[in-house]
Short mmCIF file of C-alpha atoms in Angstrom, two decimals:
data_model
loop_
_atom_site.label_atom_id
_atom_site.label_comp_id
_atom_site.label_asym_id
_atom_site.label_seq_id
_atom_site.Cartn_x
_atom_site.Cartn_y
_atom_site.Cartn_z
CA MET U 1 -25.83 12.97 15.63
CA LYS U 2 -23.15 10.31 16.05
CA LYS U 3 -21.10 10.45 19.20
CA LEU U 4 -17.50 11.45 18.62
CA TRP U 5 -15.98 8.42 20.29
CA LYS U 6 -17.23 4.87 20.61
CA LYS U 7 -14.78 4.18 23.44
CA PRO U 8 -13.96 6.22 26.57
CA ILE U 9 -11.17 8.68 25.81
CA LEU U 10 -8.41 9.40 28.25
CA PRO U 11 -7.33 13.00 28.78
CA ILE U 12 -5.26 14.62 26.06
CA ALA U 13 -1.56 14.13 26.74
CA THR U 14 0.75 17.10 26.98
CA ILE U 15 3.86 16.73 24.83
CA SER U 16 7.06 17.87 26.53
CA LEU U 17 8.75 20.42 24.31
CA ALA U 18 11.93 22.42 24.55
CA SER U 19 10.37 25.46 22.90
CA VAL U 20 6.62 25.99 23.11
CA MET U 21 4.14 28.59 21.95
CA ILE U 22 0.41 28.52 21.26
CA VAL U 23 -0.75 28.79 17.64
CA ASN U 24 -4.07 28.86 15.81
CA ALA U 25 -6.23 25.77 16.09
CA ILE U 26 -6.35 23.23 13.26
CA PRO U 27 -9.69 23.66 11.40
CA GLU U 28 -10.41 20.02 10.60
CA THR U 29 -12.66 17.18 11.83
CA PRO U 30 -14.26 17.03 15.29
CA VAL U 31 -11.32 14.87 16.33
CA HIS U 32 -9.00 17.76 15.55
CA ALA U 33 -11.34 20.16 17.32
CA GLU U 34 -10.98 17.97 20.42
CA LEU U 35 -7.22 17.90 19.96
CA ASN U 36 -7.04 21.68 19.80
CA ALA U 37 -7.64 21.82 23.55
CA GLN U 38 -3.86 21.73 23.85
CA LEU U 39 -1.66 22.68 20.91
CA HIS U 40 2.09 23.12 20.80
CA VAL U 41 4.84 24.06 18.36
CA LYS U 42 8.37 22.76 18.11
CA ASN U 43 11.11 23.27 15.55
CA HIS U 44 12.42 20.34 13.56
CA VAL U 45 10.82 17.22 15.02
CA LEU U 46 10.13 15.33 11.80
CA PRO U 47 13.04 15.20 9.32
CA LEU U 48 11.04 16.95 6.59
CA GLY U 49 12.13 20.16 4.91
CA THR U 50 14.52 22.62 6.52
CA PRO U 51 15.12 22.53 10.31
CA ASN U 52 13.53 25.94 10.94
CA LEU U 53 10.02 24.90 9.87
CA ILE U 54 7.25 25.30 12.44
CA GLU U 55 5.73 22.02 13.56
CA GLN U 56 2.47 21.57 15.47
CA ARG U 57 1.86 18.40 17.46
CA THR U 58 -1.18 17.31 19.40
CA SER U 59 -1.70 14.06 21.24
CA MET U 60 -4.55 12.10 22.80
CA ASN U 61 -5.31 8.59 24.04
CA PRO U 62 -8.28 6.84 22.40
CA ALA U 63 -7.76 3.88 24.77
CA PRO U 64 -5.27 2.79 27.43
CA GLY U 65 -2.05 1.90 25.66
CA VAL U 66 -3.00 3.73 22.44
CA THR U 67 -1.67 7.18 21.56
CA TYR U 68 -2.86 9.23 18.60
CA ILE U 69 -0.64 12.12 17.42
CA ASN U 70 -1.52 14.65 14.75
CA ILE U 71 1.41 16.55 13.24
CA HIS U 72 1.29 19.64 10.99
CA ARG U 73 4.67 20.74 9.69
CA GLY U 74 5.84 23.53 7.39
CA GLU U 75 3.93 25.67 4.93
CA ALA U 76 3.40 26.02 1.20
CA SER U 77 6.42 27.42 -0.60
CA SER U 78 6.15 30.39 -2.97
CA LYS U 79 8.79 28.63 -5.08
CA ASP U 80 6.55 25.64 -5.85
CA TYR U 81 4.18 25.71 -8.80
CA PHE U 82 2.08 23.59 -11.16
CA THR U 83 3.59 22.37 -14.42
CA VAL U 84 3.20 19.71 -17.10
CA ASP U 85 5.47 16.68 -17.40
CA VAL U 86 5.50 15.78 -21.07
CA ALA U 87 7.51 12.59 -20.55
CA PHE U 88 10.03 10.74 -18.43
CA VAL U 89 12.68 9.17 -20.69
CA LYS U 90 15.69 7.01 -20.00
CA THR U 91 18.41 8.91 -21.89
CA LYS U 92 19.40 12.53 -22.41
CA LYS U 93 19.38 11.94 -26.15
CA GLN U 94 15.69 10.94 -26.01
CA ALA U 95 14.96 14.06 -23.95
CA LYS U 96 16.72 16.33 -26.44
CA ILE U 97 14.80 14.85 -29.37
CA LEU U 98 11.51 15.43 -27.56
CA LEU U 99 12.56 18.96 -26.63
CA GLY U 100 13.26 19.69 -30.29
CA ASN U 101 9.85 18.35 -31.32
CA LEU U 102 8.14 20.57 -28.75
CA LYS U 103 9.97 23.67 -29.99
CA ARG U 104 9.02 22.91 -33.60
CA ASP U 105 5.40 22.66 -32.46
CA GLY U 106 5.56 26.12 -30.89
CA PHE U 107 6.22 25.12 -27.25
CA LYS U 108 9.33 27.22 -26.70
CA LYS U 109 9.66 27.07 -22.89
CA ALA U 110 10.08 23.31 -22.42
CA ARG U 111 13.12 22.20 -20.43
CA ILE U 112 14.97 19.05 -19.40
CA ILE U 113 15.40 18.00 -15.74
CA ARG U 114 17.94 15.31 -14.82
CA GLU U 115 16.63 12.85 -12.22
CA ALA U 116 19.75 11.64 -10.44
CA ASP U 117 18.23 9.61 -7.61
CA ARG U 118 17.83 5.86 -7.91
CA ALA U 119 16.43 3.24 -5.57
CA MET U 120 18.72 2.46 -2.64
CA ASP U 121 19.23 -1.15 -3.83
CA ASP U 122 19.57 -0.30 -7.54
CA GLY U 123 22.95 -1.58 -8.74
CA GLU U 124 22.91 0.52 -11.90
CA LYS U 125 24.82 3.80 -11.86
CA GLY U 126 24.07 7.17 -13.40
CA PRO U 127 20.82 9.14 -13.54
CA LEU U 128 17.49 7.34 -13.34
CA GLY U 129 16.28 9.34 -16.35
CA TYR U 130 15.24 12.73 -17.67
CA ILE U 131 12.01 14.68 -17.33
CA VAL U 132 10.81 16.92 -20.15
CA ARG U 133 8.67 19.61 -18.52
CA ILE U 134 6.89 22.77 -19.65
CA GLY U 135 5.27 25.74 -17.90
CA GLN U 136 5.15 27.39 -14.46
CA TYR U 137 1.64 28.12 -13.16
CA GLN U 138 0.23 29.17 -9.81
CA LEU U 139 -3.14 27.63 -10.69
CA GLU U 140 -3.63 23.96 -11.52
CA ALA U 141 -6.28 24.95 -14.07
CA ASP U 142 -3.68 26.85 -16.11
CA ALA U 143 -1.38 23.82 -16.15
CA ALA U 144 -4.34 21.68 -17.23
CA GLU U 145 -4.97 24.10 -20.12
CA MET U 146 -1.36 23.65 -21.30
CA ARG U 147 -1.78 19.90 -21.02
CA ASN U 148 -4.85 20.09 -23.26
CA LYS U 149 -2.91 22.11 -25.85
CA LEU U 150 -0.16 19.50 -25.88
CA SER U 151 -2.72 16.73 -26.20
CA GLU U 152 -4.29 18.45 -29.21
CA LYS U 153 -0.86 18.40 -30.86
CA GLY U 154 -0.69 14.63 -30.43
CA TYR U 155 1.42 14.31 -27.28
CA SER U 156 0.37 11.53 -24.89
CA GLY U 157 1.33 10.37 -21.40
CA LEU U 158 1.05 13.95 -20.13
CA ARG U 159 0.88 14.67 -16.39
CA THR U 160 -0.10 17.83 -14.54
CA VAL U 161 2.16 17.93 -11.47
CA TYR U 162 2.97 20.15 -8.50
CA THR U 163 6.68 20.74 -7.94
CA GLY U 164 6.30 20.49 -4.16
CA GLU U 165 5.72 16.79 -4.77
CA ASP U 166 8.90 16.31 -6.84
CA GLY U 167 10.93 14.96 -3.94
CA GLU U 168 13.28 17.96 -4.04
CA LYS U 169 13.66 20.68 -1.37
CA THR U 170 10.41 22.26 -0.24
CA THR U 171 8.85 23.73 2.88
CA GLY U 172 5.82 21.46 2.64
CA PRO U 173 3.37 21.50 4.22
CA TRP U 174 2.96 18.00 5.65
CA VAL U 175 0.13 16.44 7.66
CA VAL U 176 1.13 13.26 9.47
CA ASN U 177 -1.09 11.07 11.68
CA VAL U 178 0.44 8.56 14.07
CA LEU U 179 -1.06 5.69 16.07
CA GLU U 180 1.23 4.08 18.61
CA VAL U 181 0.13 0.88 20.32
CA ASP U 182 1.81 -0.24 23.55
CA GLN U 183 0.99 -3.94 23.42
CA ASP U 184 1.81 -4.39 27.12
CA ARG U 185 -0.87 -1.87 28.10
CA PHE U 186 -3.42 -2.15 25.30
CA GLN U 187 -6.05 -4.68 26.37
CA GLY U 188 -7.61 -5.03 22.93
CA HIS U 189 -6.45 -6.58 19.68
CA VAL U 190 -4.67 -5.35 16.56
CA GLU U 191 -5.94 -7.37 13.62
CA PRO U 192 -6.68 -7.10 9.91
CA GLU U 193 -10.24 -7.11 8.65
CA LEU U 194 -11.47 -7.79 5.13
CA ALA U 195 -13.87 -5.42 3.42
CA ASN U 196 -17.37 -6.89 3.70
CA ASP U 197 -15.77 -9.81 5.59
CA THR U 198 -15.05 -11.47 2.23
CA VAL U 199 -12.34 -11.37 -0.43
CA THR U 200 -14.65 -10.15 -3.18
CA GLY U 201 -15.60 -6.49 -3.25
CA LYS U 202 -14.30 -3.37 -1.51
CA GLU U 203 -15.40 -1.07 1.28
CA THR U 204 -14.18 2.22 2.73
CA LEU U 205 -12.05 2.08 5.85
CA THR U 206 -14.63 4.25 7.61
CA LYS U 207 -17.27 1.55 7.05
CA ILE U 208 -14.92 -1.29 8.02
CA ALA U 209 -14.06 0.53 11.25
CA ASP U 210 -17.70 1.26 11.99
CA ARG U 211 -18.74 -2.39 11.45
CA ASN U 212 -16.02 -3.56 13.81
CA ASP U 213 -16.67 -0.84 16.43
CA ALA U 214 -12.99 0.00 16.12
CA ILE U 215 -11.05 2.25 18.47
CA ALA U 216 -8.93 3.23 15.47
CA GLY U 217 -7.99 1.87 12.08
CA VAL U 218 -5.72 2.28 9.09
CA ASN U 219 -5.81 0.95 5.54
CA ALA U 220 -3.62 -2.08 4.89
CA GLY U 221 -2.34 -4.03 1.86
CA TYR U 222 -2.29 -3.75 -1.92
CA PHE U 223 -5.29 -5.16 -3.76
CA VAL U 224 -6.92 -5.66 -7.16
CA VAL U 225 -8.94 -2.61 -8.17
CA GLY U 226 -10.59 -3.55 -11.50
CA GLU U 227 -11.75 -6.77 -13.19
CA LYS U 228 -9.11 -6.58 -15.94
CA ASP U 229 -6.49 -7.33 -13.26
CA GLY U 230 -8.33 -10.13 -11.44
CA THR U 231 -10.93 -10.34 -8.71
CA PRO U 232 -11.72 -6.83 -7.41
CA GLY U 233 -10.88 -6.82 -3.71
CA ASP U 234 -8.41 -9.69 -3.96
CA LEU U 235 -5.35 -9.01 -1.84
CA ALA U 236 -2.37 -8.55 -4.19
CA GLY U 237 -0.02 -10.28 -1.79
CA ILE U 238 -0.19 -12.33 1.38
CA PHE U 239 -3.12 -12.08 3.77
CA ALA U 240 -3.69 -14.31 6.78
CA SER U 241 -6.04 -13.88 9.70
CA GLU U 242 -6.95 -16.09 12.68
CA GLY U 243 -4.64 -18.80 11.39
CA GLN U 244 -6.19 -18.92 7.92
CA LEU U 245 -4.11 -18.20 4.83
CA VAL U 246 -6.49 -16.27 2.56
CA SER U 247 -4.16 -15.00 -0.17
CA GLU U 248 -0.78 -16.27 -1.36
CA ALA U 249 2.39 -14.19 -1.14
CA ILE U 250 4.02 -12.10 -3.81
CA ASN U 251 7.11 -14.23 -3.31
CA GLY U 252 10.04 -12.32 -1.88
CA ARG U 253 8.05 -9.25 -0.91
CA SER U 254 7.84 -7.90 2.64
CA ALA U 255 4.85 -8.38 4.92
CA LEU U 256 3.77 -7.20 8.37
CA ILE U 257 3.29 -10.15 10.73
CA LEU U 258 1.22 -9.77 13.89
CA SER U 259 0.99 -12.42 16.60
CA SER U 260 -0.45 -12.06 20.08
CA VAL U 261 1.19 -15.34 21.13
CA GLU U 262 4.74 -14.26 20.29
CA GLU U 263 3.68 -10.76 21.43
CA LYS U 264 6.23 -9.00 19.25
CA ALA U 265 5.33 -8.11 15.67
CA ASN U 266 7.70 -8.74 12.80
CA ILE U 267 8.42 -7.61 9.26
CA ALA U 268 9.76 -10.31 6.96
CA SER U 269 10.33 -11.13 3.31
CA VAL U 270 7.74 -13.86 2.75
CA SER U 271 7.05 -16.59 0.21
CA THR U 272 4.37 -19.27 0.09
CA SER U 273 4.49 -22.84 -1.18
CA ILE U 274 1.12 -24.58 -1.61
CA GLN U 275 0.68 -28.13 -2.86
CA ALA U 276 -2.26 -30.40 -3.63
CA THR U 277 -1.63 -34.13 -3.12
CA SER U 278 -4.02 -36.75 -4.46
CA SER U 279 -4.67 -40.06 -2.73
CA ASP U 280 -3.14 -41.71 -5.82
CA GLY U 281 0.17 -40.01 -5.00
CA ALA U 282 0.09 -37.31 -7.66
CA VAL U 283 1.25 -33.86 -6.54
CA ARG U 284 0.41 -30.53 -8.19
CA GLU U 285 1.46 -27.00 -7.30
CA VAL U 286 -1.41 -24.73 -6.22
CA ASP U 287 -0.82 -21.41 -7.98
CA GLY U 288 -3.03 -19.22 -5.84
CA LEU U 289 -5.79 -18.78 -3.29
CA ASN U 290 -9.16 -17.08 -3.62
CA ARG U 291 -8.57 -15.21 -6.87
CA LYS U 292 -9.33 -15.33 -10.58
CA PRO U 293 -7.18 -17.90 -12.42
CA GLY U 294 -4.72 -16.55 -14.95
CA LEU U 295 -4.28 -13.04 -13.53
CA ILE U 296 -1.53 -12.47 -10.95
CA ARG U 297 -1.56 -8.88 -9.71
CA ASN U 298 1.92 -7.60 -8.79
CA CYS U 299 3.31 -10.90 -10.16
CA GLY U 300 5.74 -12.83 -7.93
CA GLY U 301 3.93 -16.12 -8.54
CA VAL U 302 4.86 -19.68 -9.51
CA GLY U 303 4.27 -22.13 -12.34
CA GLY U 304 5.61 -20.32 -15.38
CA ASP U 305 3.85 -16.96 -15.14
CA THR U 306 4.54 -14.40 -17.85
CA THR U 307 6.11 -11.97 -18.20
CA THR U 308 7.92 -12.66 -14.92
CA GLU U 309 7.79 -14.65 -11.70
CA ARG U 310 9.53 -11.83 -9.86
CA ALA U 311 7.53 -9.16 -8.05
CA LYS U 312 6.49 -6.31 -10.36
CA HIS U 313 4.32 -3.64 -8.79
CA ASP U 314 1.11 -2.41 -10.42
CA PHE U 315 1.56 -5.01 -13.17
CA THR U 316 -0.56 -8.09 -13.90
CA CYS U 317 1.18 -11.29 -14.96
CA ASN U 318 -0.58 -14.13 -16.76
CA ASP U 319 -0.74 -17.93 -16.64
CA GLU U 320 -3.13 -19.98 -18.78
CA SER U 321 -2.71 -23.07 -16.63
CA GLU U 322 -3.46 -22.54 -12.94
CA LEU U 323 -4.83 -24.47 -9.97
CA ILE U 324 -6.65 -22.12 -7.57
CA GLN U 325 -8.13 -23.04 -4.19
CA TYR U 326 -11.28 -21.24 -3.01
CA THR U 327 -12.55 -21.22 0.55
CA ALA U 328 -15.75 -19.76 2.01
CA VAL U 329 -14.03 -16.45 2.77
CA PHE U 330 -13.92 -15.74 -0.98
CA GLY U 331 -17.70 -15.39 -1.21
CA GLY U 332 -20.65 -17.46 -2.41
CA LYS U 333 -19.29 -18.66 -5.76
CA THR U 334 -15.99 -19.14 -7.52
CA GLU U 335 -14.91 -17.12 -10.56
CA SER U 336 -16.75 -18.41 -13.65
CA GLY U 337 -15.14 -19.59 -16.89
CA ASP U 338 -13.75 -22.59 -18.75
CA GLY U 339 -12.03 -25.34 -16.83
CA VAL U 340 -12.77 -27.91 -14.14
CA GLU U 341 -13.81 -27.55 -10.50
CA VAL U 342 -13.63 -30.13 -7.75
CA VAL U 343 -15.41 -29.72 -4.42
CA VAL U 344 -13.72 -31.37 -1.44
CA ASN U 345 -15.15 -31.64 2.06
CA HIS U 346 -13.37 -30.89 5.34
CA ALA U 347 -11.70 -34.34 5.20
CA GLY U 348 -10.40 -33.75 1.68
CA GLU U 349 -12.82 -36.16 0.02
CA VAL U 350 -13.92 -35.27 -3.51
CA THR U 351 -17.70 -34.81 -3.37
CA VAL U 352 -18.55 -32.91 -6.57
CA ILE U 353 -16.88 -32.59 -9.99
CA ARG U 354 -17.89 -29.74 -12.32
CA ASN U 355 -16.91 -29.39 -15.98
CA HIS U 356 -16.97 -25.61 -15.72
CA ARG U 357 -15.94 -22.91 -13.25
CA GLY U 358 -18.32 -20.71 -11.30
CA GLY U 359 -19.95 -22.98 -8.74
CA VAL U 360 -20.98 -22.70 -5.10
CA ILE U 361 -18.27 -22.72 -2.42
CA PRO U 362 -19.16 -24.92 0.59
CA GLY U 363 -19.13 -23.51 4.11
CA SER U 364 -16.51 -26.08 5.09
CA GLY U 365 -14.05 -27.74 2.75
CA SER U 366 -13.01 -25.94 -0.43
CA VAL U 367 -13.14 -25.82 -4.22
CA LEU U 368 -10.15 -26.52 -6.45
CA ALA U 369 -10.49 -24.81 -9.84
CA GLY U 370 -8.21 -25.71 -12.72
CA THR U 371 -7.51 -24.16 -16.10
CA GLY U 372 -5.34 -25.56 -18.92
CA GLU U 373 -3.01 -28.32 -17.74
CA ALA U 374 -4.31 -27.93 -14.17
CA ALA U 375 -7.82 -28.85 -15.35
CA GLU U 376 -6.41 -32.06 -16.86
CA TRP U 377 -4.63 -32.81 -13.58
CA LEU U 378 -7.95 -32.56 -11.71
CA ARG U 379 -9.66 -34.85 -14.21
CA ASP U 380 -6.95 -37.46 -13.73
CA HIS U 381 -6.29 -37.21 -10.01
CA ALA U 382 -9.41 -35.79 -8.35
CA ARG U 383 -12.09 -38.30 -9.19
CA GLN U 384 -15.16 -39.11 -7.13
CA GLY U 385 -14.19 -40.97 -3.96
CA MET U 386 -10.53 -39.89 -4.05
CA LYS U 387 -8.95 -37.48 -1.58
CA ILE U 388 -7.05 -34.23 -2.19
CA GLN U 389 -5.00 -32.72 0.62
CA VAL U 390 -3.83 -29.11 0.28
CA LYS U 391 -0.92 -28.00 2.44
CA SER U 392 0.67 -24.56 2.70
CA GLU U 393 4.08 -23.44 3.89
CA ILE U 394 5.03 -19.85 4.61
CA ILE U 395 8.69 -18.90 4.61
CA GLY U 396 9.72 -15.60 6.24
CA ASP U 397 13.34 -14.43 5.97
CA ALA U 398 14.36 -18.01 5.07
CA LYS U 399 12.59 -19.51 8.13
CA LEU U 400 9.40 -21.55 8.28
CA LEU U 401 6.65 -19.41 9.83
CA LYS U 402 4.04 -20.95 12.09
CA LEU U 403 0.48 -19.96 11.23
CA ASP U 404 -1.79 -20.35 14.25
CA GLN U 405 -5.10 -18.86 15.40
CA THR U 406 -3.43 -15.68 16.64
CA THR U 407 -1.28 -14.96 13.59
CA SER U 408 -2.09 -12.28 11.03
CA MET U 409 -0.11 -11.30 7.92
CA ILE U 410 -0.60 -8.18 5.83
CA ASN U 411 1.07 -7.56 2.48
CA GLY U 412 3.04 -4.41 1.73
CA GLY U 413 6.34 -3.22 0.35
CA PRO U 414 8.96 -2.13 0.06
CA ARG U 415 10.65 -2.60 3.40
CA LEU U 416 11.83 0.77 4.71
CA MET U 417 13.87 -0.06 7.82
CA GLU U 418 15.61 -3.14 9.16
CA LYS U 419 17.28 -3.52 12.57
CA GLY U 420 17.37 0.21 13.21
CA GLU U 421 18.78 1.25 9.85
CA ILE U 422 17.09 2.70 6.78
CA SER U 423 17.08 -0.10 4.20
CA ILE U 424 14.77 0.37 1.22
CA ASN U 425 14.69 -2.67 -1.10
CA ALA U 426 12.50 -1.16 -3.82
CA VAL U 427 14.21 -2.93 -6.75
CA GLU U 428 14.17 -6.31 -5.02
CA GLU U 429 10.45 -5.98 -4.29
CA GLY U 430 9.45 -4.94 -7.81
CA PHE U 431 8.96 -1.19 -7.56
CA HIS U 432 11.48 -0.45 -10.31
CA TRP U 433 10.63 -1.40 -13.88
CA GLU U 434 13.86 -1.71 -15.83
CA GLU U 435 12.12 -0.96 -19.13
CA ASN U 436 10.32 2.07 -17.66
CA PRO U 437 12.34 3.95 -15.01
CA GLY U 438 9.60 6.57 -14.89
CA PHE U 439 7.50 4.12 -12.86
CA TYR U 440 9.92 4.18 -9.93
CA TYR U 441 10.29 7.94 -10.24
CA ARG U 442 6.55 8.46 -9.89
CA PHE U 443 6.03 5.79 -7.22
CA GLY U 444 9.17 6.03 -5.10
CA GLU U 445 10.93 9.35 -5.73
CA ARG U 446 7.93 11.66 -6.01
CA ARG U 447 5.91 12.49 -2.91
CA ASN U 448 2.62 10.64 -2.55
CA PRO U 449 0.14 9.91 0.24
CA ARG U 450 1.64 7.08 2.32
CA THR U 451 0.53 4.51 4.88
CA LEU U 452 3.36 3.02 6.94
CA ALA U 453 3.75 0.43 9.69
CA GLY U 454 6.65 0.10 12.08
CA ILE U 455 7.90 -1.65 15.19
CA LYS U 456 9.82 0.06 17.98
CA GLU U 457 12.57 -1.60 19.99
CA ASN U 458 10.20 -2.06 22.94
CA GLY U 459 7.69 -3.84 20.69
CA ASN U 460 5.27 -0.92 20.35
CA LEU U 461 3.50 -0.78 17.00
CA LEU U 462 3.41 2.35 14.86
CA PHE U 463 0.82 3.04 12.15
CA VAL U 464 1.44 6.26 10.25
CA THR U 465 -0.33 8.11 7.45
CA ILE U 466 0.96 11.08 5.46
CA ASP U 467 -1.62 13.06 3.52
CA GLY U 468 -0.59 13.96 -0.01
CA ARG U 469 -1.57 15.21 -3.47
CA ALA U 470 -3.09 18.24 -1.74
CA PRO U 471 -1.01 21.39 -2.44
CA GLY U 472 -1.36 23.84 0.42
CA TRP U 473 -2.45 21.07 2.79
CA SER U 474 0.11 18.27 2.52
CA VAL U 475 2.59 17.30 -0.19
CA GLY U 476 3.10 13.66 0.86
CA ALA U 477 6.40 11.79 1.14
CA ASN U 478 8.69 9.65 -0.98
CA PHE U 479 10.20 6.34 0.11
CA GLU U 480 13.29 7.86 1.69
CA GLU U 481 11.30 10.52 3.56
CA SER U 482 8.90 7.82 4.75
CA ALA U 483 11.79 5.80 6.16
CA LYS U 484 13.23 8.88 7.89
CA ILE U 485 9.83 9.67 9.43
CA MET U 486 9.56 6.15 10.84
CA LYS U 487 13.09 6.30 12.24
CA SER U 488 12.40 9.67 13.88
CA LEU U 489 9.30 8.17 15.54
CA GLY U 490 11.42 5.41 17.05
CA ALA U 491 10.86 2.49 14.65
CA ILE U 492 13.64 -0.06 14.21
CA ASP U 493 11.74 -1.97 11.50
CA ALA U 494 9.28 -0.42 9.06
CA ILE U 495 7.32 -1.21 5.91
CA ASN U 496 5.39 0.75 3.31
CA LEU U 497 1.74 -0.33 3.00
CA ASP U 498 -0.75 0.60 0.27
CA GLY U 499 -0.86 4.38 -0.17
CA GLY U 500 -2.05 6.96 -2.66
CA GLY U 501 -5.82 7.22 -2.72
CA SER U 502 -6.03 4.27 -0.30
CA THR U 503 -4.28 6.12 2.54
CA THR U 504 -6.83 6.47 5.36
CA MET U 505 -6.87 6.52 9.16
CA THR U 506 -9.81 6.58 11.53
CA VAL U 507 -9.86 7.45 15.23
CA GLY U 508 -13.14 6.77 16.97
CA ASP U 509 -15.96 7.64 14.58
CA GLU U 510 -13.87 10.10 12.57
CA ARG U 511 -11.65 9.87 9.54
CA VAL U 512 -8.59 11.96 10.41
CA THR U 513 -6.96 11.83 6.95
CA ARG U 514 -7.90 13.84 3.87
CA PRO U 515 -8.71 11.67 0.81
CA SER U 516 -6.54 12.39 -2.23
CA ASP U 517 -9.02 10.95 -4.76
CA ALA U 518 -11.36 13.52 -6.30
CA ALA U 519 -14.25 11.12 -5.61
CA GLY U 520 -13.47 11.07 -1.88
CA GLU U 521 -12.55 8.15 0.35
CA ARG U 522 -11.50 5.15 -1.74
CA PRO U 523 -13.04 1.71 -1.11
CA ILE U 524 -10.26 -0.72 -0.14
CA ALA U 525 -9.82 -4.45 0.41
CA ASP U 526 -8.63 -4.63 4.00
CA GLY U 527 -7.81 -2.53 7.04
CA ILE U 528 -5.90 -2.93 10.29
CA MET U 529 -8.24 -2.42 13.23
CA LEU U 530 -7.66 -1.68 16.89
CA VAL U 531 -10.60 -3.36 18.63
CA GLU U 532 -11.51 -4.36 22.17
#
């Protein structure tokens, strides 16, 4: 049997409470069994639900300077139920037409719900849209049966949902896990780690943590899931570690920046500018790093991408003419396909020219792969014996950021807090699709599993997970609730990281979160590790 902790554990901390009583232990992992040695209750600690909800908090120290807190708040509401969302439409007129169609097809109990809330930085006024919904069921299976009946009648885009996840008033419950790192006392390191130590492929956080003998860990940035959207495992946004820029930014989107030299972490809106300069003087923009040419997940790129060069979440933009740089961290070979590849050594000298893509990546140096016009540029300006120098600049909040051996950058978004105030820039960072307001409703207004990172005024780091999509266990949180949680925990700056089925936290050898995917823990692209 595996030992519970890889590292020595300090005694469980007692939380000072104004009103305390002992309650039943939390029947979860061995970590929770250990935590149950001391268990307390306090009213209204997290700003979730009504103030009178019972909240259970337990705390322990996996290492000096690291505190782990498990929070259970509220309970399932008898007023919440399962139902079927037939559609989310932009106008009331569209909703009424759909409602009429449903009634003609024999579905008499459909109704229209007005969704008034918009993103905090959305300049448009009025309701976000209208939900057409049918049925009230205590069992998810009954809602699924109604969904099947609707599907048989030709309706598409149907969703079985739980009203406790709507973002409206509920009693929960919520399960929140918190890691707080006091960087003055913690003698280890907080750093991102790639799945399998390469860009290509994915791995569960549990395995990443185990490989790195981590004290604790949490999932990190957005990434490409399937081949239709690019290279599976590619970070869909900036990633830098040990001074190496591995993935370009989704320009204008927020990122978490860690640096042991500057000591204090930072959250900034980042952009990257990468250029290749030939020894003949020709200069060409480098569109991306360590990814499949032509597919830009979450958009926010350069060089004429379609349909947009602005950030657009969960959307893949295209560009038929791209110059991509590959380094050894990508894997053994580049992405295959038509085009030209040029191998350059550590000094920038062109050593190999290939009239196709899909060749070996050297251990030092890099490969420049071109498609379309970029392939022609390589043919003209990257000939044998010439030199190509690739230089990168990273701009954070309009300032040039220094990338040294101690700097790490992790993609995320949207920003949740800035300088002590809740400030959610969901529209700016591409989480609102103007042509489909239902996207923001499902992603930002509805409750989902969340992974969050924050910085306290004293420089302490906060990593927080909220379980979700688990009625009766935890309903998750929306963007605004996530921001309020981080503020209540003491953050002055905070960012949303990848969530949903990716949301995972480990403490010692144990996963302390409950996976929301039916298949179990989701393989991810990168994690943030606390290591010695």
